[in-house]
Structure formats: C-alpha cells, structure tokens
GROMACS .gro file of C-alpha atoms in nm:
model
  428
    1MET     CA    1  -5.054   3.638  -0.015
    2ALA     CA    2  -5.183   3.848   0.281
    3SER     CA    3  -5.317   3.507   0.431
    4THR     CA    4  -4.944   3.359   0.383
    5VAL     CA    5  -4.772   3.687   0.546
    6THR     CA    6  -5.028   3.696   0.845
    7THR     CA    7  -4.960   3.336   0.907
    8SER     CA    8  -4.582   3.396   0.902
    9LYS     CA    9  -4.579   3.657   1.144
   10ASP     CA   10  -4.809   3.435   1.366
   11SER     CA   11  -4.576   3.166   1.346
   12ALA     CA   12  -4.290   3.411   1.417
   13ALA     CA   13  -4.480   3.561   1.728
   14THR     CA   14  -4.547   3.178   1.871
   15SER     CA   15  -4.200   3.065   1.824
   16ARG     CA   16  -4.024   3.376   1.985
   17PRO     CA   17  -3.899   3.278   2.335
   18GLY     CA   18  -4.006   3.494   2.630
   19TYR     CA   19  -4.084   3.417   2.999
   20GLY     CA   20  -4.478   3.482   2.946
   21ARG     CA   21  -4.493   3.165   2.702
   22LEU     CA   22  -4.239   2.977   2.912
   23LEU     CA   23  -4.415   3.042   3.247
   24ARG     CA   24  -4.751   2.919   3.039
   25THR     CA   25  -4.586   2.566   2.974
   26ARG     CA   26  -4.817   2.291   3.086
   27GLY     CA   27  -4.768   2.183   3.434
   28ALA     CA   28  -4.438   2.424   3.505
   29TRP     CA   29  -4.569   2.577   3.827
   30THR     CA   30  -4.631   2.249   4.004
   31PHE     CA   31  -4.258   2.189   4.037
   32LEU     CA   32  -4.132   2.561   4.013
   33LEU     CA   33  -4.260   2.670   4.336
   34PRO     CA   34  -4.175   2.404   4.530
   35GLY     CA   35  -3.854   2.399   4.382
   36PHE     CA   36  -3.783   2.774   4.447
   37ALA     CA   37  -3.854   2.698   4.837
   38ALA     CA   38  -3.643   2.343   4.815
   39ARG     CA   39  -3.311   2.572   4.678
   40GLN     CA   40  -3.334   2.844   4.916
   41PRO     CA   41  -3.146   2.672   5.190
   42PHE     CA   42  -2.857   2.622   4.946
   43ALA     CA   43  -2.756   2.971   4.940
   44MET     CA   44  -2.733   2.997   5.296
   45LEU     CA   45  -2.543   2.720   5.354
   46THR     CA   46  -2.143   2.803   5.301
   47LEU     CA   47  -2.188   3.145   5.452
   48SER     CA   48  -2.396   2.994   5.793
   49ILE     CA   49  -2.091   2.759   5.834
   50VAL     CA   50  -1.835   3.023   5.809
   51LEU     CA   51  -1.988   3.268   6.020
   52LEU     CA   52  -2.097   3.034   6.282
   53VAL     CA   53  -1.741   2.824   6.269
   54ARG     CA   54  -1.562   3.191   6.283
   55HIS     CA   55  -1.766   3.274   6.598
   56THR     CA   56  -1.643   2.954   6.767
   57THR     CA   57  -1.304   2.967   6.658
   58GLY     CA   58  -1.216   3.292   6.584
   59SER     CA   59  -1.039   3.185   6.262
   60TYR     CA   60  -1.145   3.273   5.893
   61GLY     CA   61  -0.913   2.977   5.825
   62ALA     CA   62  -1.068   2.715   6.038
   63ALA     CA   63  -1.406   2.850   5.907
   64GLY     CA   64  -1.314   2.819   5.540
   65ALA     CA   65  -1.166   2.474   5.572
   66VAL     CA   66  -1.499   2.336   5.754
   67ALA     CA   67  -1.724   2.490   5.485
   68ALA     CA   68  -1.462   2.380   5.206
   69VAL     CA   69  -1.500   1.988   5.349
   70THR     CA   70  -1.873   2.051   5.281
   71GLY     CA   71  -1.836   2.187   4.943
   72VAL     CA   72  -1.585   1.934   4.825
   73SER     CA   73  -1.842   1.666   4.965
   74MET     CA   74  -2.094   1.763   4.759
   75ALA     CA   75  -1.899   1.787   4.480
   76LEU     CA   76  -1.806   1.436   4.500
   77PHE     CA   77  -2.148   1.292   4.567
   78ALA     CA   78  -2.364   1.498   4.357
   79PRO     CA   79  -2.277   1.377   4.021
   80TYR     CA   80  -2.403   1.033   4.180
   81SER     CA   81  -2.718   1.163   4.292
   82GLY     CA   82  -2.796   1.294   3.963
   83ARG     CA   83  -2.692   0.952   3.802
   84LEU     CA   84  -2.915   0.779   4.070
   85ALA     CA   85  -3.241   1.026   3.997
   86ASP     CA   86  -3.186   0.942   3.618
   87ARG     CA   87  -3.194   0.566   3.699
   88HIS     CA   88  -3.447   0.519   3.955
   89GLY     CA   89  -3.618   0.862   3.954
   90GLN     CA   90  -3.608   1.216   4.159
   91ARG     CA   91  -3.795   1.119   4.433
   92ALA     CA   92  -3.665   0.805   4.553
   93VAL     CA   93  -3.333   0.981   4.580
   94LEU     CA   94  -3.441   1.343   4.735
   95VAL     CA   95  -3.640   1.171   5.026
   96PRO     CA   96  -3.397   1.002   5.221
   97GLY     CA   97  -3.121   1.280   5.106
   98VAL     CA   98  -3.327   1.555   5.286
   99LEU     CA   99  -3.345   1.364   5.583
  100VAL     CA  100  -2.996   1.273   5.600
  101HIS     CA  101  -2.886   1.676   5.513
  102ALA     CA  102  -3.142   1.769   5.828
  103ALA     CA  103  -2.975   1.550   6.065
  104ALA     CA  104  -2.618   1.638   5.911
  105GLY     CA  105  -2.644   2.000   5.970
  106LEU     CA  106  -2.776   1.976   6.317
  107ALA     CA  107  -2.473   1.755   6.423
  108LEU     CA  108  -2.245   2.005   6.271
  109THR     CA  109  -2.416   2.295   6.457
  110ALA     CA  110  -2.427   2.126   6.791
  111LEU     CA  111  -2.046   2.027   6.753
  112ALA     CA  112  -1.934   2.370   6.673
  113LEU     CA  113  -2.135   2.525   6.961
  114THR     CA  114  -1.964   2.290   7.208
  115ASP     CA  115  -1.613   2.375   7.099
  116ALA     CA  116  -1.551   2.023   6.939
  117PRO     CA  117  -1.215   1.984   6.780
  118LEU     CA  118  -1.179   2.077   6.399
  119TRP     CA  119  -1.178   1.704   6.280
  120ALA     CA  120  -1.514   1.647   6.474
  121LEU     CA  121  -1.628   1.956   6.251
  122PHE     CA  122  -1.473   1.833   5.948
  123ALA     CA  123  -1.635   1.481   5.978
  124ALA     CA  124  -1.981   1.632   6.057
  125ALA     CA  125  -1.930   1.844   5.729
  126VAL     CA  126  -1.900   1.553   5.527
  127PRO     CA  127  -2.241   1.402   5.530
  128THR     CA  128  -2.361   1.783   5.553
  129GLY     CA  129  -2.214   1.834   5.203
  130ALA     CA  130  -2.274   1.500   5.069
  131SER     CA  131  -2.640   1.507   5.098
  132VAL     CA  132  -2.705   1.828   4.959
  133PRO     CA  133  -3.050   1.816   4.752
  134GLN     CA  134  -2.974   1.902   4.392
  135ILE     CA  135  -3.307   2.075   4.320
  136GLY     CA  136  -3.170   2.303   4.060
  137PRO     CA  137  -3.033   2.005   3.829
  138MET     CA  138  -3.384   1.852   3.905
  139VAL     CA  139  -3.546   2.127   3.814
  140ARG     CA  140  -3.366   2.163   3.483
  141ALA     CA  141  -3.423   1.828   3.354
  142ARG     CA  142  -3.831   1.872   3.426
  143TRP     CA  143  -3.779   2.165   3.166
  144GLY     CA  144  -3.594   1.947   2.945
  145VAL     CA  145  -3.867   1.706   2.933
  146ARG     CA  146  -4.128   1.984   2.888
  147LEU     CA  147  -3.935   2.195   2.635
  148LYS     CA  148  -3.808   1.878   2.440
  149GLY     CA  149  -3.715   2.064   2.086
  150SER     CA  150  -3.837   2.391   2.172
  151PRO     CA  151  -3.665   2.750   2.114
  152LEU     CA  152  -3.740   2.816   2.471
  153LEU     CA  153  -3.462   2.578   2.629
  154THR     CA  154  -3.275   2.859   2.624
  155THR     CA  155  -3.513   3.092   2.805
  156ALA     CA  156  -3.561   2.798   3.041
  157ALA     CA  157  -3.193   2.790   3.113
  158ALA     CA  158  -3.197   3.184   3.183
  159PHE     CA  159  -3.495   3.173   3.400
  160GLU     CA  160  -3.333   2.901   3.641
  161SER     CA  161  -3.002   3.125   3.629
  162VAL     CA  162  -3.195   3.400   3.754
  163THR     CA  163  -3.384   3.181   4.029
  164ASP     CA  164  -3.080   3.056   4.123
  165GLU     CA  165  -2.950   3.410   4.154
  166PHE     CA  166  -3.273   3.536   4.324
  167THR     CA  167  -3.176   3.241   4.626
  168PHE     CA  168  -2.826   3.380   4.642
  169VAL     CA  169  -2.971   3.768   4.690
  170VAL     CA  170  -3.206   3.628   4.953
  171GLY     CA  171  -2.990   3.388   5.137
  172PRO     CA  172  -2.707   3.572   5.236
  173LEU     CA  173  -2.905   3.832   5.363
  174LEU     CA  174  -3.102   3.605   5.566
  175ALA     CA  175  -2.803   3.386   5.699
  176THR     CA  176  -2.637   3.706   5.785
  177ALA     CA  177  -2.917   3.842   5.961
  178LEU     CA  178  -2.984   3.506   6.148
  179CYS     CA  179  -2.627   3.488   6.249
  180THR     CA  180  -2.560   3.861   6.380
  181ALA     CA  181  -2.883   3.947   6.497
  182VAL     CA  182  -3.041   3.608   6.623
  183ASP     CA  183  -2.734   3.363   6.704
  184PRO     CA  184  -2.465   3.266   6.553
  185ALA     CA  185  -2.606   2.892   6.517
  186ALA     CA  186  -2.923   3.027   6.359
  187GLY     CA  187  -2.826   3.056   6.002
  188LEU     CA  188  -2.738   2.662   5.989
  189LEU     CA  189  -3.034   2.552   6.185
  190THR     CA  190  -3.257   2.756   5.969
  191GLU     CA  191  -3.074   2.611   5.679
  192ALA     CA  192  -3.137   2.275   5.790
  193ALA     CA  193  -3.518   2.311   5.855
  194LEU     CA  194  -3.593   2.470   5.491
  195THR     CA  195  -3.406   2.196   5.325
  196LEU     CA  196  -3.610   1.941   5.485
  197VAL     CA  197  -3.980   2.104   5.422
  198GLY     CA  198  -3.880   2.221   5.061
  199GLY     CA  199  -3.726   1.910   4.968
  200LEU     CA  200  -4.008   1.693   5.084
  201LEU     CA  201  -4.270   1.939   4.912
  202PHE     CA  202  -4.059   1.917   4.578
  203ALA     CA  203  -4.061   1.521   4.596
  204ALA     CA  204  -4.420   1.530   4.657
  205GLN     CA  205  -4.449   1.634   4.266
  206LYS     CA  206  -4.417   1.301   4.113
  207GLY     CA  207  -4.628   1.400   3.796
  208THR     CA  208  -4.364   1.600   3.651
  209GLN     CA  209  -4.041   1.425   3.738
  210PRO     CA  210  -3.839   1.262   3.400
  211GLU     CA  211  -3.892   0.902   3.340
  212THR     CA  212  -3.625   0.655   3.412
  213GLY     CA  213  -3.525   0.374   3.219
  214ARG     CA  214  -3.757   0.168   3.415
  215ASP     CA  215  -4.057   0.370   3.301
  216GLY     CA  216  -3.997   0.370   2.915
  217HIS     CA  217  -4.067   0.086   2.702
  218ALA     CA  218  -3.696   0.106   2.528
  219ARG     CA  219  -3.420  -0.028   2.741
  220VAL     CA  220  -3.143   0.258   2.834
  221GLU     CA  221  -2.780   0.219   2.900
  222HIS     CA  222  -2.654   0.442   3.153
  223VAL     CA  223  -2.310   0.558   3.092
  224SER     CA  224  -2.154   0.868   3.256
  225ALA     CA  225  -2.216   1.213   3.115
  226LEU     CA  226  -1.877   1.269   3.199
  227ARG     CA  227  -1.747   1.071   2.892
  228VAL     CA  228  -1.904   1.339   2.648
  229PRO     CA  229  -1.591   1.551   2.604
  230GLY     CA  230  -1.797   1.885   2.613
  231VAL     CA  231  -1.910   1.830   2.998
  232ARG     CA  232  -1.532   1.781   3.056
  233VAL     CA  233  -1.439   2.152   2.950
  234LEU     CA  234  -1.781   2.306   3.092
  235ILE     CA  235  -1.673   2.166   3.444
  236VAL     CA  236  -1.352   2.327   3.409
  237THR     CA  237  -1.534   2.666   3.334
  238PHE     CA  238  -1.771   2.610   3.589
  239LEU     CA  239  -1.495   2.546   3.877
  240GLY     CA  240  -1.361   2.906   3.756
  241ILE     CA  241  -1.700   3.043   3.840
  242GLY     CA  242  -1.727   2.833   4.193
  243SER     CA  243  -1.394   3.040   4.263
  244VAL     CA  244  -1.593   3.365   4.246
  245PHE     CA  245  -1.857   3.274   4.478
  246GLY     CA  246  -1.602   3.120   4.714
  247GLY     CA  247  -1.349   3.375   4.701
  248MET     CA  248  -1.596   3.650   4.752
  249GLN     CA  249  -1.806   3.489   5.025
  250VAL     CA  250  -1.485   3.491   5.252
  251SER     CA  251  -1.343   3.802   5.127
  252LEU     CA  252  -1.654   4.010   5.166
  253ALA     CA  253  -1.741   3.863   5.530
  254ALA     CA  254  -1.323   3.965   5.624
  255PHE     CA  255  -1.339   4.295   5.459
  256THR     CA  256  -1.673   4.389   5.658
  257GLN     CA  257  -1.525   4.290   5.961
  258SER     CA  258  -1.242   4.492   5.926
  259ILE     CA  259  -1.422   4.805   5.870
  260GLY     CA  260  -1.664   4.740   6.162
  261GLU     CA  261  -1.934   4.684   5.959
  262PRO     CA  262  -2.031   4.319   5.948
  263GLY     CA  263  -2.380   4.353   5.844
  264LEU     CA  264  -2.241   4.483   5.523
  265ASN     CA  265  -2.146   4.146   5.422
  266GLY     CA  266  -2.499   4.010   5.297
  267VAL     CA  267  -2.585   4.379   5.139
  268LEU     CA  268  -2.266   4.356   4.946
  269TYR     CA  269  -2.289   3.980   4.863
  270GLY     CA  270  -2.651   4.054   4.736
  271VAL     CA  271  -2.531   4.336   4.518
  272PHE     CA  272  -2.302   4.085   4.346
  273ALA     CA  273  -2.588   3.858   4.327
  274ALA     CA  274  -2.852   4.093   4.204
  275GLY     CA  275  -2.599   4.202   3.908
  276ASN     CA  276  -2.590   3.793   3.833
  277MET     CA  277  -2.998   3.816   3.868
  278LEU     CA  278  -3.084   4.099   3.621
  279SER     CA  279  -2.809   3.973   3.329
  280GLY     CA  280  -2.951   3.655   3.357
  281ILE     CA  281  -3.297   3.829   3.320
  282ALA     CA  282  -3.169   3.981   3.017
  283CYS     CA  283  -2.993   3.714   2.858
  284GLY     CA  284  -3.317   3.509   2.855
  285ALA     CA  285  -3.559   3.792   2.689
  286ILE     CA  286  -3.283   3.799   2.392
  287ALA     CA  287  -3.346   3.573   2.070
  288TRP     CA  288  -2.979   3.492   2.049
  289LYS     CA  289  -2.843   3.443   1.684
  290THR     CA  290  -2.470   3.391   1.801
  291ALA     CA  291  -2.362   2.999   1.858
  292PRO     CA  292  -2.347   2.944   2.234
  293GLN     CA  293  -1.980   2.835   2.218
  294ARG     CA  294  -1.880   3.196   2.119
  295ARG     CA  295  -2.089   3.354   2.412
  296LEU     CA  296  -1.940   3.138   2.625
  297VAL     CA  297  -1.611   3.245   2.523
  298ILE     CA  298  -1.692   3.631   2.489
  299GLY     CA  299  -1.899   3.604   2.836
  300TYR     CA  300  -1.629   3.430   3.068
  301THR     CA  301  -1.351   3.630   2.888
  302ALA     CA  302  -1.554   3.975   3.074
  303LEU     CA  303  -1.574   3.797   3.409
  304ALA     CA  304  -1.198   3.712   3.418
  305LEU     CA  305  -1.166   4.068   3.351
  306THR     CA  306  -1.368   4.184   3.604
  307ALA     CA  307  -1.320   3.942   3.851
  308SER     CA  308  -0.937   4.054   3.819
  309ALA     CA  309  -0.985   4.397   3.964
  310LEU     CA  310  -1.195   4.262   4.286
  311TRP     CA  311  -0.847   4.276   4.489
  312THR     CA  312  -0.786   4.664   4.405
  313ALA     CA  313  -1.138   4.784   4.610
  314HIS     CA  314  -1.037   4.965   4.911
  315SER     CA  315  -1.380   5.101   4.979
  316ALA     CA  316  -1.705   4.920   5.029
  317LEU     CA  317  -1.873   5.162   4.774
  318LEU     CA  318  -1.622   5.045   4.517
  319LEU     CA  319  -1.641   4.679   4.616
  320ALA     CA  320  -2.010   4.721   4.537
  321GLY     CA  321  -1.995   4.835   4.184
  322LEU     CA  322  -1.707   4.571   4.073
  323GLY     CA  323  -1.905   4.290   4.290
  324LEU     CA  324  -2.212   4.419   4.060
  325LEU     CA  325  -2.003   4.395   3.749
  326VAL     CA  326  -1.847   4.081   3.828
  327GLY     CA  327  -2.253   3.917   3.884
  328MET     CA  328  -2.341   4.054   3.567
  329CYS     CA  329  -2.069   3.851   3.387
  330ILE     CA  330  -2.132   3.538   3.556
  331ALA     CA  331  -2.513   3.487   3.468
  332PRO     CA  332  -2.425   3.472   3.054
  333ALA     CA  333  -2.154   3.194   3.109
  334LEU     CA  334  -2.335   3.008   3.332
  335ILE     CA  335  -2.691   2.988   3.099
  336THR     CA  336  -2.489   2.919   2.802
  337GLY     CA  337  -2.304   2.639   2.986
  338TYR     CA  338  -2.633   2.480   3.113
  339THR     CA  339  -2.790   2.544   2.729
  340LEU     CA  340  -2.513   2.349   2.591
  341VAL     CA  341  -2.589   2.062   2.810
  342GLU     CA  342  -2.933   2.035   2.634
  343ASN     CA  343  -2.741   1.997   2.298
  344LEU     CA  344  -2.453   1.763   2.401
  345VAL     CA  345  -2.630   1.535   2.650
  346PRO     CA  346  -2.876   1.286   2.565
  347ALA     CA  347  -3.187   1.308   2.786
  348GLY     CA  348  -3.134   1.012   2.995
  349ALA     CA  349  -2.792   1.182   3.116
  350ARG     CA  350  -2.888   1.513   3.173
  351THR     CA  351  -2.962   1.541   3.562
  352GLU     CA  352  -2.597   1.386   3.609
  353ALA     CA  353  -2.454   1.612   3.355
  354PHE     CA  354  -2.604   1.909   3.540
  355THR     CA  355  -2.542   1.789   3.893
  356TRP     CA  356  -2.135   1.743   3.743
  357LEU     CA  357  -2.157   2.081   3.666
  358THR     CA  358  -2.334   2.200   3.995
  359GLY     CA  359  -2.091   1.978   4.156
  360ALA     CA  360  -1.792   2.182   3.964
  361VAL     CA  361  -1.903   2.506   4.112
  362ALA     CA  362  -1.940   2.347   4.482
  363LEU     CA  363  -1.576   2.199   4.424
  364GLY     CA  364  -1.438   2.542   4.281
  365GLN     CA  365  -1.631   2.755   4.571
  366ALA     CA  366  -1.473   2.514   4.827
  367ALA     CA  367  -1.151   2.519   4.724
  368ALA     CA  368  -1.161   2.914   4.695
  369VAL     CA  369  -1.312   2.931   5.043
  370THR     CA  370  -1.030   2.728   5.181
  371VAL     CA  371  -0.714   2.947   5.008
  372ALA     CA  372  -0.892   3.286   5.064
  373GLY     CA  373  -0.943   3.230   5.410
  374GLN     CA  374  -0.592   3.118   5.465
  375LEU     CA  375  -0.476   3.456   5.270
  376GLU     CA  376  -0.713   3.668   5.481
  377ASP     CA  377  -0.563   3.514   5.792
  378ARG     CA  378  -0.190   3.536   5.672
  379LEU     CA  379  -0.188   3.830   5.456
  380TRP     CA  380  -0.374   4.190   5.404
  381GLY     CA  381  -0.696   4.244   5.391
  382GLY     CA  382  -0.860   4.180   5.063
  383ALA     CA  383  -0.588   3.927   4.953
  384GLY     CA  384  -0.904   3.670   4.899
  385PHE     CA  385  -1.002   3.875   4.621
  386LEU     CA  386  -0.678   3.726   4.446
  387VAL     CA  387  -0.836   3.383   4.433
  388PRO     CA  388  -1.122   3.464   4.168
  389MET     CA  389  -0.875   3.636   3.983
  390ALA     CA  390  -0.685   3.315   3.948
  391GLY     CA  391  -0.942   3.077   3.924
  392THR     CA  392  -1.116   3.268   3.629
  393VAL     CA  393  -0.797   3.312   3.429
  394LEU     CA  394  -0.668   2.967   3.456
  395ALA     CA  395  -1.052   2.840   3.341
  396LEU     CA  396  -1.044   3.081   3.041
  397ALA     CA  397  -0.722   2.967   2.936
  398THR     CA  398  -0.884   2.604   2.928
  399LEU     CA  399  -1.180   2.729   2.764
  400LEU     CA  400  -0.976   2.890   2.485
  401ALA     CA  401  -0.780   2.605   2.412
  402LEU     CA  402  -1.043   2.307   2.386
  403ARG     CA  403  -1.368   2.548   2.312
  404SER     CA  404  -1.397   2.299   1.979
  405ARG     CA  405  -1.508   2.038   2.210
  406LEU     CA  406  -1.834   2.241   2.298
  407ALA     CA  407  -1.961   2.250   1.927
  408THR     CA  408  -2.302   2.082   1.865
  409PRO     CA  409  -2.275   1.781   1.668
  410PRO     CA  410  -2.482   1.844   1.322
  411ARG     CA  411  -2.868   1.769   1.332
  412GLY     CA  412  -2.934   1.377   1.356
  413ARG     CA  413  -2.585   1.292   1.443
  414ALA     CA  414  -2.597   1.050   1.746
  415VAL     CA  415  -2.315   1.122   2.006
  416ALA     CA  416  -2.063   0.849   1.931
  417ARG     CA  417  -1.827   0.921   2.217
  418GLY     CA  418  -2.093   1.019   2.473
  419VAL     CA  419  -2.364   0.844   2.677
  420GLY     CA  420  -2.414   0.475   2.535
  421HIS     CA  421  -2.766   0.403   2.421
  422ARG     CA  422  -2.914   0.087   2.246
  423GLU     CA  423  -3.039   0.313   1.936
  424SER     CA  424  -2.856   0.641   1.838
  425VAL     CA  425  -2.990   0.986   2.019
  426ALA     CA  426  -3.006   1.273   1.828
  427VAL     CA  427  -2.925   1.555   2.025
  428ASP     CA  428  -3.091   1.838   1.833
   0.00000   0.00000   0.00000
C-alpha cells in the first residue's frame, strides 16, 4: 500500500506542468535561444516606422497609415508563409524571407529620409510586412512536436507568450531610445539588421524543425487550417487583441508628445507589456482545471472591460496603471487561444494555424494604428484609445456568439471539417 501511494505521488509530481520541467525538454534550448534573438526585432517594427515617418512627415495619420500597410501585408502573407513551412520546412521559407525583409526595411528607411511621396512609402511597406519572419509560430510548432500529448503544452504556450511579451518590453524601449537619442532612422535600421542575423541563426537549427509531408512515411494532404471552424473564431478574437496593441502604440506616442515627454512612450508601453508578461508567467505556472473555452471567455471579458477605460486616463501615472491592467488581461487570452490550436488542429497544419492567429493580431494592429492615428490628428488627445475599446468589445460579442465552435472533439474523434488527411487524425 505504501509503495502504491509513493508511486502515485511521484507520478503526480512528474506530470505536474512547470517551467523547470519544460526547459529540461530535450533539444529545447537549441531553438529557444536563436528563436528569442530572431523575434526581438518584430516588437520594434511598427513603432520604429511610426516614429520615423512621423519625424519626416509631421503627421501621425501618415505614420499610422504606413505602419498599417506593413501590418496588413504581414497579415495577408503570414498564413501562406506558415503553409509553405508546413510543406517544405521552416528553413526553406525563413532564409529567403529574412534577406527580403532586411532589403525592404533599408529601402523604406531611405525613402522616408529622402522625403519620398507617401505612395512610395506604401510601396516599400508591402514587402517589408510580407517578409516579416514568423518566428513565434515556428517556435510553437517545434514545441508541439517535442511535447506531443504532454500536459506541458499549456505551459509551453504560456512560456511563448511570456517570451513574446518580454520582447515587447525591450523592443519599444530600444526603438524609442534609438529613434529619439540616436537618429529617427536608427530604430528601423537596427530592426532590419537584427532580423537578418537572428533569422539566419534560427534557420540553422535544422534538427528541431517539424517534419514535412516529404519527410514522413505517410503522405499528408495539406488543406488550409482556416477550414477548422474554431480557428476562424480565434482569428476574430485575436483581431481584437491586435486592436489593443495598435491603438496603444499610436495613442501612447501621441499622449507623451502632447505632454512634452516623448521619451515616456517606451516606458508606458513597457509597463503595458510587463503586465502581459507577468500574467503570462502566472498562467503557465497554474495547473488549470477549467476548460480552455471557458477561460478564454472569462479572460476576454476582463480585457474588454479594462481596455474600455483607457480613453478616460488624463495623466501618465493613471495611464500606466490602466495599461498594466490591460496587459495583464491580454496574456490569458493569447495563451488560451494558442492552447486551443494544439487541441483543434492536426500537427501538419499547426504552423499555418499559428500564423493565421499572428496575422490576425497584425491585421488588427494595422487597422488600429490607422484609425487611432486619424483620431489623434482630428480629435482630442487620447481619442485613439477608443480603438482598443471598440475592437475588444466587438470581438467579445463574436466570441460569445460562436464559442461552441471552440469545443474540443472527443478523444479519438477525427477532425471532420478541418484539415484533410488520408487517415483520421486524433486531436487529443
């Protein structure tokens, strides 16, 4: 009896998810370190464009529009990048992608500094956004392979969210410091250089990338992950999250400029991202018993409520406090959404599914940057904060109406309306 109890306790301890156990996963560090280096520039891109174009044109509306074109371009091309990575391997997509991105970023910088017309900036923004390397989805796909069937999948989703948000603590601070203290173009130039170096280092880690249909013994029919109904619901919810990121980036920049403290922009955005990071750490350390669909609804409701209060802030201190709360509500929604992808989508289409969600964030961010920039130019200071409120409330309404589509099929049941395979694939 004693032996049985001891064995049961040891088994429970072994199965309990935690960051320590996650980071001891064999081969994890070979893609985590270069993956972190490669995704860092992404947090600098939008803000670097906004600060550079605002400096050269004097308009937040123009700056937001150029940044929006970049975001829309990324959102449209990211899923195809993910599908190509699922079919041909991550390295085959990543190497040419980072080369194109670095060249496009340099071209956009040169055009902005030479007072090129707005249409020329738009033209350069298209390849800049289209070639943004999808490092986050690629890292998540590698975790999915390493942790297949493990309770650590939720912990891995939380860890990736924390890593993403840590980059959004460092990235805006670095971009603001470079653009304000060094040169308005320094942020975008640094982003291009870091993307090139980090992306090539990540691409060199061939041993941990997921197998493609050509690598395995079974032939896999690749159909878009967009056919999974739950993925479409998650796309809408992630669009709302993107509206928070984009609305805050422009509105914080305009707010700090209006009070004569532009250097506070990176600090306030860093506080917002820090809240996201801290709540992400907590989410990964908890052994959740609540169903992920329910967690998503609860977390997203909290996000909509806190984002709706941003426009009322009239001081930097109050805005920092509200930004911290909003950030703390974003991580649970992001983590739960990515966890649901692991349950709803077969492994052969997960990179594409993750890029659809990443692209949805970018598209929501692009739309928010555009609208918030126009509101800041035409209405009162802080009017751009209405965008996160509208985006999250609309997304919450959609989530509540369609939440049944996020239900995980019973164990052993194949995804009938999702990604096609020659053989039935269990999602649990």
